[in-house]
Amino acid sequence: RPSPPRAEQDQQELGRKAAPLRDEGPSGAAANGSAQQLPQTIIIGVRKGGTRALLEMLSLHPDVAAAENEVHFFDWEEHYSQGLGWYLRQMPVSAPHQLTVEKTPAYFTSPKVPERVHSMDPGIRLLLILRDPSERVLSDYTQVLYNHRQKRKPYPPIEQLLLRSDGRLDADYKALNRSLYHVHLRHWLRFFPLRRIHVVDGDRLIRDPFPEIQKVERFLKLSPQINASNFYFNKTKGFYCLRDGGRDRCLHESKGRAHPQVDPKLLNKLHEYFHEPNKKFFELVGRTFDWH
Ligand SMILES: Nc1ncnc2c1ncn2[C@@H]1O[C@H](COP(=O)(O)OS(=O)(=O)O)[C@@H](OP(=O)(O)O)[C@H]1O
């Protein structure tokens, strides 16, 4: 039998908490018990679903320690091949009572990721934040458009990417595929029972974040410590921002960009395109969402 991949070997050797820090005590952690921990929960996606907002809002909780950057451990070979020791080193230092969380939105749509996450921790709790699939396509397009603009590279109008020459939608356009939530969720359900995956309604999180965050607190078995007063609507930004111990902060300007104006007929086509896939998704999760 070929030897198991590096990450699996590490897992057997590592246990869950193994990052010796300065002032190391007998337990392998710092004298005050703080250490890096592998995440007990991961925000797996979806890209443009509101993953940053969810992470920032969850970080309001004193028992949550969040990795700042997207880690891309399970989806990038150059990271995965370095093993769980590498992954652990990307995590924030946390107190023993804190939950560690990281978000990498690309995990949801990468078919090799569910098995890898499962092999690290079959009991992990997964957070998946989804948005109206058509709106998500527009947001995805806008993100790539800005990336091109930043590099002063041209990028075609959205109509050109969405439509084939025969006027039908181009199923090969990646942004469309990423919004086929039932396809991607099926990969995860091969390894995790539904009760391990909490779906956050990203449209509701935009309109009224507090109730969505309360549900997340319950799913993660955190004490209810985030309050309605932690959120305030910022008219200039057009989104909710966070109030944390008297400190106000909104998400980065790259969050909440205007989307391109799309011909209503094309928008209709998009809504129709997702009609059946959405139904399949609702059946899979046993609940419906207020999508077009
Ligand atoms: N409170 C608040 N403030 C700003 N933006 C908010 C907020 N809540 C949710 N959102 C929505 O988050 C969308 C970006 O999603 P992600 O963070 O998952 O994007 S990414 O995949 O990490 O690039 C982003 O998408 P766009 O509107 O297309 O920019 C926002 O609509």
Coordinates of C-alpha atoms and ligand atoms in Angstrom, one line a residue:
R1 CA 0.0 0.0 0.0
P2 CA 1.5 3.4 -0.9
S3 CA 2.2 5.6 2.1
P4 CA -0.6 8.0 3.0
P5 CA -0.4 11.6 1.9
R6 CA 1.7 13.9 4.1
A7 CA -1.3 15.6 5.6
E8 CA -2.7 12.3 6.8
Q9 CA 0.6 11.2 8.3
D10 CA 0.8 14.5 10.1
Q11 CA -2.6 14.1 11.5
Q12 CA -1.8 10.8 13.1
E13 CA 1.3 12.4 14.7
L14 CA -0.1 15.8 15.6
G15 CA -3.2 15.4 17.6
R16 CA -5.4 18.6 17.6
K17 CA -3.2 21.0 19.5
A18 CA 0.4 20.9 19.0
A19 CA 2.0 24.2 18.4
P20 CA 4.6 24.8 21.0
L21 CA 4.9 28.5 21.6
R22 CA 7.2 30.7 23.7
D23 CA 7.1 30.0 27.5
E24 CA 6.1 26.4 26.7
G25 CA 4.6 24.6 29.6
P26 CA 4.5 20.8 30.2
S27 CA 1.4 20.4 28.0
G28 CA 3.2 21.7 24.9
A29 CA 1.3 25.0 24.9
A30 CA 2.3 28.4 26.3
A31 CA 2.2 28.9 30.1
N32 CA -1.2 30.6 29.8
G33 CA -2.5 27.7 27.7
S34 CA -2.6 29.6 24.4
A35 CA -1.5 27.8 21.3
Q36 CA -2.3 27.4 17.7
Q37 CA -5.1 25.0 17.0
L38 CA -6.4 23.3 13.8
P39 CA -9.8 24.8 13.0
Q40 CA -12.8 23.3 14.6
T41 CA -14.9 25.0 12.0
I42 CA -14.3 26.2 8.4
I43 CA -16.2 28.6 6.2
I44 CA -16.0 26.6 3.0
G45 CA -17.6 29.1 0.7
V46 CA -19.2 30.0 -1.6
R47 CA -17.0 32.5 -3.3
K48 CA -18.8 35.9 -3.2
G49 CA -21.4 34.5 -0.8
G50 CA -20.4 36.9 2.1
T51 CA -17.6 34.7 3.5
R52 CA -15.6 37.7 4.8
A53 CA -18.6 39.3 6.4
L54 CA -19.5 36.0 8.1
L55 CA -15.9 35.6 9.4
E56 CA -15.7 39.2 10.7
M57 CA -19.1 38.9 12.3
L58 CA -18.3 35.6 14.0
S59 CA -15.0 37.2 15.2
L60 CA -17.1 39.5 17.4
H61 CA -17.5 36.5 19.7
P62 CA -14.9 36.3 22.4
D63 CA -14.6 32.6 22.1
V64 CA -13.7 32.7 18.4
A65 CA -10.2 33.1 16.9
A66 CA -10.1 33.6 13.2
A67 CA -7.3 33.2 10.7
E68 CA -6.9 36.5 8.9
N69 CA -6.1 35.4 5.4
E70 CA -7.6 32.7 3.2
V71 CA -5.4 29.7 3.8
H72 CA -6.0 27.6 0.7
F73 CA -4.7 24.5 2.4
F74 CA -7.0 21.8 1.1
D75 CA -7.3 23.1 -2.5
W76 CA -3.7 24.2 -3.3
E77 CA -1.3 21.3 -3.8
E78 CA 1.8 23.4 -2.8
H79 CA 0.1 24.0 0.6
Y80 CA -1.5 20.6 1.1
S81 CA 1.7 18.7 0.3
Q82 CA 3.3 20.5 3.3
G83 CA 1.0 18.7 5.7
L84 CA -1.1 19.6 8.6
G85 CA 1.9 21.0 10.5
W86 CA 2.0 23.8 7.9
Y87 CA -1.8 24.3 8.2
L88 CA -1.6 24.6 12.0
R89 CA 1.1 27.2 11.6
Q90 CA -1.3 29.4 9.6
M91 CA -3.7 29.5 12.5
P92 CA -4.0 32.3 15.0
V93 CA -2.9 31.8 18.6
S94 CA -6.0 31.0 20.6
A95 CA -6.9 30.3 24.2
P96 CA -8.0 26.8 25.1
H97 CA -11.7 27.7 25.3
Q98 CA -11.7 29.4 21.9
L99 CA -12.8 28.0 18.6
T100 CA -10.4 28.4 15.6
V101 CA -12.0 29.3 12.3
E102 CA -10.6 29.9 8.8
K103 CA -12.4 30.8 5.6
T104 CA -11.4 29.8 2.1
P105 CA -14.3 30.2 -0.3
A106 CA -12.8 28.1 -3.0
Y107 CA -13.1 24.9 -0.9
F108 CA -16.8 24.6 -1.6
T109 CA -16.4 24.1 -5.4
S110 CA -13.2 22.1 -5.3
P111 CA -14.2 18.4 -5.5
K112 CA -11.0 17.0 -3.8
V113 CA -11.5 19.1 -0.7
P114 CA -14.3 17.3 1.2
E115 CA -12.3 14.1 1.5
R116 CA -9.3 16.0 2.7
V117 CA -11.2 17.9 5.3
H118 CA -12.8 14.7 6.5
S119 CA -9.4 13.0 6.8
M120 CA -8.3 15.9 9.1
D121 CA -11.4 15.8 11.3
P122 CA -14.6 13.9 10.4
G123 CA -16.4 15.8 13.2
I124 CA -15.6 19.3 12.0
R125 CA -18.5 21.8 11.7
L126 CA -18.8 23.4 8.3
L127 CA -20.2 26.8 7.5
L128 CA -21.5 27.4 4.0
I129 CA -22.8 30.9 3.1
L130 CA -24.9 31.1 -0.1
R131 CA -26.5 33.9 -2.0
D132 CA -29.0 34.1 -4.8
P133 CA -27.1 32.2 -7.5
S134 CA -27.7 34.8 -10.2
E135 CA -26.6 37.6 -8.0
R136 CA -23.5 35.6 -7.1
V137 CA -22.7 35.3 -10.8
L138 CA -22.8 39.1 -11.1
S139 CA -20.7 39.5 -8.0
D140 CA -18.2 36.9 -9.3
Y141 CA -17.9 38.7 -12.7
T142 CA -17.4 42.0 -10.9
Q143 CA -14.6 40.6 -8.8
V144 CA -12.7 39.3 -11.9
L145 CA -13.4 42.5 -13.8
Y146 CA -11.8 44.5 -11.0
N147 CA -8.8 42.1 -10.8
H148 CA -8.3 42.8 -14.5
R149 CA -8.7 46.5 -14.2
Q150 CA -6.1 46.6 -11.4
K151 CA -3.6 44.9 -13.7
R152 CA -4.8 47.2 -16.5
K153 CA -5.9 44.2 -18.6
P154 CA -9.0 44.2 -20.7
Y155 CA -12.0 42.1 -19.7
P156 CA -15.1 41.4 -21.8
P157 CA -18.6 42.6 -20.9
I158 CA -20.6 40.1 -18.9
E159 CA -23.0 39.4 -21.8
Q160 CA -20.0 38.1 -23.9
L161 CA -19.1 35.6 -21.1
L162 CA -22.6 34.5 -20.3
L163 CA -23.9 34.0 -23.8
R164 CA -22.9 31.6 -26.6
S165 CA -23.2 32.6 -30.2
D166 CA -26.6 30.7 -30.4
G167 CA -28.0 33.0 -27.7
R168 CA -28.0 30.3 -25.0
L169 CA -26.2 30.6 -21.7
D170 CA -22.6 29.2 -21.8
A171 CA -22.5 26.4 -19.2
D172 CA -18.7 26.5 -19.4
Y173 CA -18.5 30.0 -17.9
K174 CA -17.0 29.2 -14.5
A175 CA -19.1 31.8 -12.6
L176 CA -22.2 30.0 -13.8
N177 CA -20.9 26.6 -12.6
R178 CA -19.9 27.9 -9.2
S179 CA -23.6 28.8 -8.6
L180 CA -24.8 25.2 -9.2
Y181 CA -24.9 24.7 -5.5
H182 CA -26.4 21.2 -5.6
V183 CA -23.6 19.9 -7.7
H184 CA -20.9 21.0 -5.2
L185 CA -22.9 20.2 -2.1
R186 CA -23.2 16.6 -3.3
H187 CA -19.4 16.2 -3.1
W188 CA -19.5 17.3 0.6
L189 CA -22.5 15.1 1.4
R190 CA -20.4 12.0 0.4
F191 CA -18.2 12.7 3.4
F192 CA -20.3 14.8 5.9
P193 CA -23.8 14.4 7.1
L194 CA -26.0 17.4 6.6
R195 CA -26.1 18.2 10.3
R196 CA -22.4 19.0 10.1
I197 CA -23.0 21.7 7.5
H198 CA -24.8 24.9 8.4
V199 CA -26.0 26.9 5.5
V200 CA -26.1 30.6 6.1
D201 CA -28.5 32.7 4.1
G202 CA -26.1 35.3 2.6
D203 CA -28.9 37.5 1.3
R204 CA -30.4 37.7 4.8
L205 CA -27.0 38.3 6.2
I206 CA -26.8 41.4 4.1
R207 CA -30.2 42.7 5.0
D208 CA -30.3 41.8 8.6
P209 CA -27.1 40.1 9.9
F210 CA -27.9 39.5 13.6
P211 CA -30.5 36.7 13.3
E212 CA -28.2 34.8 10.9
I213 CA -25.3 35.2 13.3
Q214 CA -27.4 34.0 16.2
K215 CA -28.1 30.8 14.2
V216 CA -24.4 30.3 13.6
E217 CA -23.7 30.8 17.4
R218 CA -26.2 28.0 18.1
F219 CA -24.8 25.7 15.4
L220 CA -21.3 26.1 16.8
K221 CA -22.6 25.7 20.4
L222 CA -21.2 29.1 21.4
S223 CA -22.8 31.0 24.2
P224 CA -25.0 33.8 22.8
Q225 CA -22.6 36.7 23.2
I226 CA -23.0 38.7 19.9
N227 CA -25.7 41.3 20.2
A228 CA -27.9 43.4 17.9
S229 CA -25.9 46.4 19.1
N230 CA -22.8 45.0 17.4
F231 CA -24.3 45.9 14.0
Y232 CA -25.4 49.2 12.6
F233 CA -26.5 50.1 9.1
N234 CA -24.1 52.5 7.3
K235 CA -26.0 54.5 4.7
T236 CA -22.9 55.6 2.8
K237 CA -21.6 52.0 2.5
G238 CA -25.1 50.7 2.0
F239 CA -24.3 47.7 4.2
Y240 CA -24.2 46.8 7.9
C241 CA -21.0 47.5 9.6
L242 CA -19.6 46.2 12.9
R243 CA -19.4 47.9 16.3
D244 CA -16.9 46.1 18.5
G245 CA -16.2 47.6 22.0
G246 CA -16.9 51.1 20.8
R247 CA -14.9 50.6 17.6
D248 CA -16.8 50.9 14.4
R249 CA -15.7 49.2 11.2
C250 CA -17.1 48.4 7.8
L251 CA -15.8 45.7 5.5
H252 CA -13.2 46.7 2.9
E253 CA -14.3 48.7 -0.1
S254 CA -13.9 45.6 -2.3
K255 CA -17.0 44.2 -0.5
G256 CA -20.3 45.7 -1.7
R257 CA -19.4 46.8 -5.2
A258 CA -21.9 47.9 -7.7
H259 CA -22.7 45.1 -10.2
P260 CA -23.0 45.6 -13.9
Q261 CA -26.4 46.6 -15.3
V262 CA -27.7 43.6 -17.2
D263 CA -30.5 43.5 -19.8
P264 CA -33.7 42.3 -18.0
K265 CA -34.1 39.6 -20.6
L266 CA -30.7 38.2 -19.9
L267 CA -31.3 38.4 -16.2
N268 CA -34.5 36.4 -16.8
K269 CA -32.5 33.8 -18.6
L270 CA -30.2 33.5 -15.7
H271 CA -33.0 33.1 -13.3
E272 CA -34.5 30.4 -15.5
Y273 CA -31.2 28.7 -15.8
F274 CA -30.9 28.3 -12.0
H275 CA -34.5 27.3 -11.5
E276 CA -34.1 23.5 -11.6
P277 CA -30.6 23.4 -10.0
N278 CA -32.1 25.5 -7.1
K279 CA -34.9 23.1 -6.6
K280 CA -32.4 20.2 -6.4
F281 CA -30.5 22.1 -3.9
F282 CA -33.6 22.8 -1.7
E283 CA -34.4 19.1 -1.8
L284 CA -30.9 18.3 -0.7
V285 CA -30.9 20.6 2.3
G286 CA -34.6 20.2 3.1
R287 CA -35.2 24.0 3.1
T288 CA -35.9 26.7 0.6
F289 CA -34.3 30.1 0.0
D290 CA -35.8 33.2 -1.3
W291 CA -33.9 33.1 -4.7
H292 CA -35.2 34.2 -8.1
Ligands
LIG1 N1 -21.9 43.8 5.9 C1 -21.4 43.6 4.6 N2 -20.6 44.6 4.1 C2 -20.1 44.4 2.8 N3 -20.4 43.3 2.0 C3 -21.1 42.4 2.5 C4 -21.7 42.5 3.8 N4 -22.4 41.4 4.1 C5 -22.4 40.6 3.0 N5 -21.6 41.2 2.0 C6 -21.4 40.7 0.7 O1 -20.2 39.9 0.7 C7 -19.9 39.8 -0.7 C8 -18.4 39.3 -0.9 O2 -18.4 38.0 -0.5 P1 -17.1 37.2 -0.1 O3 -16.5 38.0 1.1 O4 -17.5 35.8 0.1 O5 -16.2 37.4 -1.3 S1 -14.8 36.6 -1.7 O6 -15.2 35.3 -2.3 O7 -14.1 36.4 -0.4 O8 -14.1 37.4 -2.6 C9 -20.1 41.2 -1.3 O9 -20.4 41.0 -2.6 P2 -20.6 42.3 -3.6 O10 -21.8 43.0 -3.2 O11 -20.7 41.7 -5.0 O12 -19.3 43.1 -3.5 C10 -21.3 41.7 -0.4 O13 -22.5 41.8 -1.1

